[in-house]
Amino acid sequence: MAQWTSAVGAGQLARLLGSQQDRPAGPGTRRPPAYRALADGIRLLVLEGRVPVAARLPAERELALALTVSRTTVAAAYEALRAEGFLESRRGAGSWTAVPAGNPLPARGLEPLPPEALGSVIDLGCAALPAPEPWLTRAVQGALEELPPYAHTHGDYPAGLPALRTMIAERYTARGIPTMPEQIMVTTGAMGAIDAICHLFGGRGERIAVESPSYANILQLMREAGGRLVPVAMAEGLAGWDVDRWRQVLREAAPRIAYVVADFHNPTGALADDDQRRRLVDAARAAGTVLVADETMSELRLDDDVERPRPVCAFDPAGSTVVTVGSASKAFWAGMRIGWVRAAPDVVRSLVAARAYADMGTPVLEQLAVNWLFSTGGWEQAVTVRRAQARQNRDELVAAVRRELPDWEFEVPRGGLTLWVRTGGLSGSRLAEAGERVGVRVPSGPRFGVDGAFEGYVRLPFTVGGAVAEEAAARLAAAARLVEKGGVGGGEAPRTFVA
């Protein structure tokens, strides 16, 4: 019986490998043999999760034709991968990807670094800040005081606690978007919200239009839900959406769902203006596409003179097109796994009904804590502190990267938690691997794209500042030197793996 669980076609593998091109080799740069470069490229794809473990690779002849290399080169690369533990083969069953004994299975999204590794590795993979105190402690204490009446019930609230649904609805109403509690469902984080929406509207094989680049974990969630991702390129820099391109994709591809981050986009930091929002909602309505607007970054305005646009749902007064997702995780704390959906009442009822077969409901104590923050003014105070912390980290990280890596290019976003950086022609995948060796964890650009895009980028979050930001930039510069000198690859497996 074959031990592979999926397959990668020759054309697809060739495209993924082709995205890994580095800058031209300079004087003294060591060029590996063709078979070695091919083996290293496949190994990087496996380590990053872009080619799954236990995926059947193309036959040697098929891959040789797709890459326009000799079959001998492919055979030698496969043999090198087998020797290193990244490939297994059996006569009659083919060859499939693997990881060497002792290596953790690679993740395909972005996962937090284990706490025990934080002393030796600077984590630039997870865009989340420590909890704002004393507001977290106060919120939990307030929740405990409100808990006794709920403890006498069954504790299952599939739509969310009525008090919190009412509070979230009132917050939308205060922003000029009349909202009833019946339009709100509380979820376990934004990921729980989007997962529920994808299962309700998507289904396996349905097209989902996504920004390119977009948030890595959401892209992977959609892939695993069976969605067929249709990338729509962002405009250059911080200009936001290319609405004309969106209109064309929505008209021609007719996706069932479109997922967008209008407020301080992850990873670019772009902020869509009111006109872009209005035009995109109109285009989605005309195409019959459900537009999922992720607002998790909306309150992280870092510069005081930035005017906050109206929510995307403000341009859908009938409520037939836009489904909004919000969360406490980015603006407050990632450990507070409370999200919500704002949609038409019939959509919320469908989401709630389907939830009985998923997670039943969101923890009551955490809902009470968020409700305490909203009802006491603690939320606004905590978010003010969060903005100041992220702003200082942003400014210090930008200064450090400009000093250590002057060839890297980026525009400084005016909100959000991430910096999208063009790496001066270096491969983001190879920088990620080299960074692991020198003690800095950084996600490569292809994690935020579809089918190998953005190899020349990395994402840097505003989670470190001061001396740590300076050290992180110095380690990134050391990783860049390793890549430039050809010191990444060569057959050695990395000491550890981080997603």
XYZ file of C-alpha atoms in Angstrom:
499
model
C 0.000 0.000 0.000
C 1.349 3.454 -0.954
C 2.255 5.734 1.928
C 1.493 9.014 0.179
C -1.736 10.903 0.870
C -1.640 13.602 -1.832
C 0.192 14.310 -5.060
C 2.077 17.247 -6.572
C 2.024 17.566 -10.347
C 5.155 18.274 -12.354
C 3.845 21.632 -13.546
C 2.853 22.742 -10.054
C 6.207 21.693 -8.579
C 8.050 23.489 -11.384
C 6.137 26.722 -10.625
C 6.885 26.471 -6.915
C 10.566 25.839 -7.581
C 10.697 28.654 -10.100
C 9.516 31.127 -7.465
C 12.677 30.523 -5.415
C 15.070 32.348 -7.719
C 17.756 34.302 -5.866
C 19.590 37.375 -7.100
C 22.399 36.678 -9.604
C 25.479 35.207 -8.012
C 28.229 37.685 -7.274
C 31.994 37.189 -7.235
C 33.029 34.437 -4.854
C 29.484 33.105 -4.495
C 29.382 29.320 -4.424
C 26.991 27.909 -7.027
C 25.770 24.409 -6.137
C 25.481 21.715 -8.811
C 22.115 21.582 -10.585
C 20.995 18.432 -8.749
C 21.929 19.998 -5.401
C 20.013 23.193 -6.169
C 16.957 21.113 -7.108
C 17.184 19.003 -3.944
C 17.550 22.128 -1.796
C 14.554 23.735 -3.499
C 12.293 20.738 -2.840
C 13.559 20.492 0.743
C 12.676 24.156 1.360
C 9.188 23.618 -0.021
C 8.683 20.706 2.358
C 10.089 22.573 5.368
C 7.793 25.529 4.720
C 4.762 23.304 4.276
C 4.188 24.503 0.706
C 4.571 20.895 -0.415
C 2.886 18.665 2.189
C 4.593 15.773 3.924
C 3.536 12.450 2.356
C 2.896 14.102 -1.011
C 3.752 11.979 -4.036
C 6.309 13.729 -6.255
C 6.274 13.500 -10.060
C 8.176 10.722 -11.789
C 11.750 11.639 -12.690
C 11.015 11.872 -16.422
C 7.929 14.095 -15.896
C 9.750 16.545 -13.634
C 12.774 16.644 -15.954
C 10.515 17.670 -18.849
C 8.747 20.317 -16.750
C 12.060 21.810 -15.565
C 13.899 21.317 -18.891
C 16.761 19.514 -17.160
C 18.157 16.039 -17.638
C 16.548 13.047 -16.005
C 19.939 12.345 -14.421
C 19.738 15.678 -12.571
C 16.301 14.834 -11.156
C 17.393 11.301 -10.230
C 20.445 12.656 -8.362
C 18.286 15.239 -6.535
C 15.805 12.562 -5.459
C 18.662 10.367 -4.252
C 20.102 13.253 -2.202
C 16.682 13.885 -0.639
C 16.343 10.189 0.233
C 19.770 10.242 1.895
C 18.747 13.268 3.990
C 15.388 11.797 5.042
C 13.214 14.155 3.000
C 12.057 11.541 0.484
C 10.910 7.946 0.670
C 10.411 5.615 -2.275
C 9.156 2.165 -3.027
C 9.143 0.318 -6.336
C 5.705 0.498 -7.892
C 4.478 3.186 -5.454
C 6.709 6.097 -6.476
C 8.417 8.662 -4.217
C 6.821 10.851 -1.589
C 7.993 13.625 0.705
C 9.000 13.016 4.322
C 10.837 14.685 7.187
C 13.896 13.232 8.921
C 13.429 11.444 12.213
C 13.357 13.900 15.114
C 12.116 16.861 13.058
C 8.655 18.219 13.892
C 6.140 18.078 11.058
C 6.140 21.441 9.265
C 3.139 23.676 9.762
C 1.476 25.284 6.751
C 0.402 28.433 8.556
C 2.005 30.671 11.165
C 2.209 29.200 14.633
C 3.556 30.805 17.817
C 7.033 29.784 18.886
C 6.978 27.508 21.953
C 7.696 29.550 25.107
C 10.749 27.439 25.944
C 12.449 28.601 22.717
C 11.975 32.308 23.338
C 15.242 32.668 25.229
C 17.381 31.703 22.222
C 15.239 32.672 19.228
C 13.719 36.064 18.403
C 10.203 35.325 17.173
C 9.113 37.496 14.245
C 6.620 34.907 13.080
C 3.641 35.693 15.301
C 2.096 39.172 14.948
C 0.779 39.404 18.505
C 1.776 41.477 21.529
C 1.742 40.558 25.237
C -1.463 41.223 27.160
C -2.150 44.839 28.178
C -2.143 45.060 31.926
C -3.786 45.772 34.288
C -6.809 45.527 31.974
C -6.585 41.794 31.361
C -6.542 41.047 35.093
C -9.330 43.516 35.766
C -11.453 42.057 32.968
C -11.072 38.523 34.306
C -11.901 39.666 37.831
C -14.963 41.472 36.526
C -15.979 38.346 34.598
C -15.699 36.214 37.730
C -18.034 38.581 39.560
C -20.605 38.203 36.768
C -20.215 34.434 36.429
C -22.474 32.986 39.211
C -25.837 33.399 37.394
C -24.410 31.717 34.295
C -22.965 28.868 36.352
C -26.542 27.817 37.167
C -27.290 27.294 33.457
C -26.084 24.688 30.936
C -23.402 27.125 29.755
C -23.993 26.534 26.020
C -24.732 29.705 24.071
C -24.233 28.872 20.381
C -24.946 32.455 19.290
C -22.993 33.960 22.183
C -24.015 35.511 25.496
C -26.998 37.822 24.964
C -25.257 40.610 26.906
C -22.174 40.494 24.688
C -24.195 40.264 21.457
C -26.121 43.348 22.554
C -22.931 45.204 23.431
C -21.275 44.423 20.070
C -24.443 45.473 18.223
C -24.487 48.760 20.131
C -20.874 49.429 19.180
C -21.718 49.075 15.475
C -24.765 51.291 15.937
C -22.585 53.939 17.583
C -20.418 53.933 14.432
C -23.460 54.747 12.315
C -24.314 51.153 11.327
C -27.688 50.272 12.905
C -27.329 46.715 14.204
C -29.537 44.358 16.187
C -28.234 41.624 18.533
C -29.836 39.122 16.136
C -27.181 40.174 13.579
C -24.312 39.110 15.849
C -22.807 35.687 16.537
C -19.925 35.393 18.994
C -17.216 32.967 17.865
C -13.990 31.450 19.125
C -11.696 34.036 17.567
C -11.783 35.400 14.032
C -10.496 32.089 12.703
C -13.564 30.359 14.132
C -15.761 32.958 12.464
C -14.180 32.597 9.030
C -14.155 28.815 9.268
C -17.912 28.860 9.946
C -18.515 31.273 7.046
C -16.467 29.141 4.629
C -18.401 26.016 5.538
C -21.746 27.783 5.217
C -21.133 29.528 1.893
C -18.142 27.747 0.416
C -18.220 24.014 0.187
C -15.513 21.935 -1.415
C -14.454 23.128 -4.831
C -16.029 26.578 -4.535
C -13.952 29.550 -5.703
C -12.821 32.027 -3.033
C -11.286 35.321 -4.176
C -8.503 36.543 -1.879
C -6.149 39.480 -1.794
C -2.648 38.702 -2.994
C -0.858 38.753 -0.590
C -3.192 37.840 2.272
C -3.079 36.447 5.815
C -1.317 33.064 5.719
C -3.429 31.236 8.296
C -6.685 32.221 6.610
C -5.377 31.075 3.224
C -4.506 27.698 4.691
C -7.843 27.428 6.472
C -9.598 27.997 3.152
C -7.435 25.451 1.361
C -8.180 22.812 3.962
C -11.897 23.612 3.710
C -11.619 22.671 0.035
C -11.771 26.189 -1.402
C -10.210 27.023 -4.779
C -8.314 30.252 -4.129
C -8.429 32.972 -6.778
C -5.727 35.588 -6.022
C -6.360 39.275 -6.767
C -3.225 41.417 -6.688
C -3.107 44.371 -4.327
C -2.198 47.795 -5.688
C 1.407 48.901 -5.237
C 2.669 49.871 -1.798
C -0.001 51.070 0.600
C -2.526 52.052 -2.085
C -4.927 49.269 -1.047
C -7.088 47.416 -3.519
C -6.991 47.547 -7.308
C -10.790 47.734 -7.597
C -10.808 47.453 -11.386
C -8.944 44.166 -11.101
C -11.340 43.012 -8.397
C -14.314 43.853 -10.601
C -12.831 41.810 -13.451
C -12.137 38.776 -11.226
C -15.564 38.888 -9.621
C -17.233 39.127 -13.025
C -15.188 36.422 -14.776
C -14.478 33.919 -11.963
C -17.804 34.391 -10.120
C -16.360 33.312 -6.738
C -18.838 32.325 -4.051
C -16.832 34.184 -1.385
C -14.338 37.053 -1.427
C -12.161 37.622 1.639
C -10.609 41.045 2.283
C -8.828 42.928 5.074
C -9.759 46.565 4.482
C -8.270 47.983 7.699
C -4.458 47.905 7.975
C -4.186 44.859 5.778
C -2.200 41.831 6.923
C 0.594 41.680 5.735
C 0.980 44.978 3.788
C -0.599 47.432 6.252
C -2.688 49.087 3.505
C -5.872 50.938 4.460
C -8.726 50.945 1.924
C -10.521 54.286 1.634
C -14.279 54.859 1.538
C -14.444 54.992 -2.248
C -12.593 51.679 -2.624
C -14.927 50.075 -0.098
C -18.055 51.344 -1.826
C -16.885 50.210 -5.267
C -15.842 46.760 -4.055
C -19.180 46.173 -2.303
C -20.994 47.220 -5.480
C -18.884 44.816 -7.556
C -19.474 41.929 -5.129
C -23.223 42.590 -5.106
C -23.338 42.597 -8.907
C -21.429 39.301 -9.052
C -23.517 37.586 -6.350
C -20.408 37.129 -4.223
C -20.442 37.113 -0.412
C -17.860 39.687 0.684
C -16.205 38.719 3.983
C -14.652 41.824 5.565
C -12.052 41.074 8.255
C -11.969 43.975 10.753
C -9.560 42.449 13.268
C -6.984 45.232 12.701
C -9.471 48.110 12.447
C -8.695 49.673 15.842
C -4.913 49.541 15.471
C -4.499 53.032 14.034
C -0.925 53.962 14.987
C -0.726 57.546 13.687
C -3.135 60.025 15.239
C -3.841 61.907 11.994
C -5.187 58.812 10.199
C -8.910 59.163 9.567
C -10.767 55.924 10.210
C -12.902 54.980 7.162
C -16.449 53.697 7.518
C -16.828 49.921 7.979
C -17.231 47.932 4.765
C -20.738 46.906 5.860
C -21.758 50.586 5.866
C -21.921 50.366 2.068
C -24.291 47.386 2.189
C -27.371 48.804 3.932
C -29.558 45.888 2.840
C -27.133 43.453 4.472
C -27.262 41.067 1.520
C -23.594 41.139 0.471
C -21.180 41.870 3.344
C -20.393 39.571 6.263
C -18.147 41.276 8.824
C -15.682 39.529 11.126
C -14.234 41.164 14.241
C -12.041 40.001 17.093
C -10.492 40.934 20.422
C -7.321 38.997 19.625
C -5.308 41.608 17.682
C -6.438 44.828 19.323
C -6.392 43.418 22.869
C -4.619 40.054 23.292
C -4.231 36.899 21.212
C -5.012 34.807 24.286
C -8.493 36.327 24.414
C -10.093 34.053 21.827
C -13.259 36.040 21.252
C -14.433 36.916 17.762
C -17.744 37.775 16.207
C -19.712 37.837 12.973
C -22.019 40.660 11.921
C -24.411 39.626 9.149
C -28.055 39.541 8.157
C -30.223 37.751 10.776
C -30.943 34.806 8.478
C -27.205 34.291 7.892
C -26.539 34.401 11.630
C -29.314 31.860 12.233
C -27.749 29.521 9.649
C -24.298 29.908 11.203
C -25.691 29.209 14.674
C -27.584 26.122 13.477
C -24.446 24.704 11.841
C -22.420 25.338 14.976
C -24.074 22.436 16.780
C -21.828 20.154 14.726
C -18.659 22.140 15.374
C -17.648 23.697 18.720
C -21.107 24.275 20.311
C -20.137 27.694 21.639
C -17.475 30.062 22.950
C -16.199 29.955 26.579
C -18.518 31.922 28.846
C -15.812 33.396 31.095
C -13.922 34.960 28.171
C -17.144 36.407 26.769
C -17.883 37.972 30.153
C -14.353 39.428 30.239
C -14.754 41.101 26.838
C -18.208 42.343 27.813
C -16.692 43.888 30.959
C -14.079 45.670 28.822
C -16.695 47.027 26.428
C -19.113 48.144 29.146
C -16.626 49.844 31.485
C -14.397 51.759 29.061
C -11.542 49.374 29.787
C -11.391 48.394 26.105
C -10.642 51.940 24.934
C -7.987 52.407 27.607
C -6.301 49.093 26.792
C -6.364 49.731 23.037
C -4.815 53.172 23.569
C -1.909 51.508 25.373
C -1.708 48.830 22.689
C -1.456 51.453 19.932
C 1.329 53.305 21.727
C 3.289 50.092 22.224
C 2.874 49.004 18.592
C 3.784 52.506 17.333
C 7.014 52.565 19.317
C 7.903 49.039 18.207
C 7.173 49.967 14.582
C 9.421 53.001 14.664
C 12.297 51.169 16.365
C 12.057 48.125 14.084
C 11.955 50.303 10.955
C 15.044 52.231 12.097
C 16.937 49.011 12.858
C 16.085 47.357 9.527
C 17.027 50.480 7.563
C 20.375 50.598 9.334
C 21.258 46.893 9.051
C 19.653 46.109 5.686
C 19.659 49.264 3.553
C 18.867 47.311 0.349
C 15.541 46.065 1.722
C 12.504 48.071 0.583
C 9.198 48.800 2.299
C 6.602 51.479 2.954
C 5.854 52.225 6.594
C 2.168 51.485 7.333
C 0.181 53.872 9.481
C -1.568 51.125 11.398
C -1.760 47.409 11.996
C 0.969 45.127 13.235
C 3.054 44.173 10.190
C 5.716 45.430 7.787
C 5.824 43.899 4.292
C 9.426 43.930 3.106
C 11.008 43.341 -0.302
C 14.321 41.611 0.440
C 16.626 43.067 -2.190
C 16.370 40.094 -4.548
C 16.970 37.397 -1.936
C 14.723 34.361 -1.562
C 12.364 34.758 1.390
C 12.284 30.973 1.861
C 16.053 30.780 2.110
C 16.126 33.780 4.447
C 13.637 31.996 6.704
C 15.840 28.916 6.836
C 19.017 30.933 7.365
C 17.276 32.990 10.049
C 16.514 29.825 11.953
C 20.215 29.030 12.039
C 21.187 32.432 13.410
C 18.351 32.679 15.931
C 15.597 34.747 14.327
C 12.290 33.309 13.142
C 10.767 35.103 10.169
C 7.957 34.009 7.823
C 8.730 34.106 4.115
C 6.579 35.875 1.562
C 5.179 32.753 -0.159
C 3.216 31.902 2.972
C 1.058 34.935 2.195
C 0.519 34.134 -1.473
C -0.974 31.494 -3.711
C 1.160 28.982 -5.628
C 4.632 30.347 -4.902
C 4.090 34.092 -5.167
C 6.107 36.663 -3.146
C 9.347 34.711 -2.870
C 11.208 38.026 -2.658
C 9.424 39.171 0.519
C 9.282 38.586 4.265
C 6.809 39.855 6.859
C 8.091 41.583 10.006
C 5.654 42.242 12.889
C 5.714 45.120 15.371
C 6.145 42.771 18.314
C 9.687 43.702 19.366
C 11.338 47.031 20.024
C 14.432 48.612 21.522
C 17.486 46.396 21.878
C 15.516 43.313 20.774
C 14.531 45.006 17.508
C 18.160 45.961 16.919
C 19.319 42.403 17.582
C 16.575 41.006 15.351
C 17.700 43.235 12.483
C 21.329 42.238 13.054
C 20.380 38.552 12.906
C 18.346 39.129 9.748
C 21.411 40.784 8.213
C 23.488 37.741 9.192
C 20.873 35.484 7.580
C 21.000 37.593 4.415
C 24.784 37.216 4.260
C 24.408 33.449 4.587
C 21.992 33.369 1.663
C 24.179 35.643 -0.473
C 27.204 33.425 0.114
C 25.296 30.260 -0.683
C 25.567 29.035 2.894
C 21.967 27.793 3.037
C 21.289 24.287 1.809
C 24.111 22.032 0.813
C 22.351 18.984 2.157
C 22.290 19.795 5.859
C 18.897 19.708 7.518
C 18.248 22.710 9.793
C 18.733 22.168 13.512
C 15.088 22.886 14.285
C 12.019 23.817 12.320
C 9.726 26.753 12.962
C 6.671 27.525 10.869
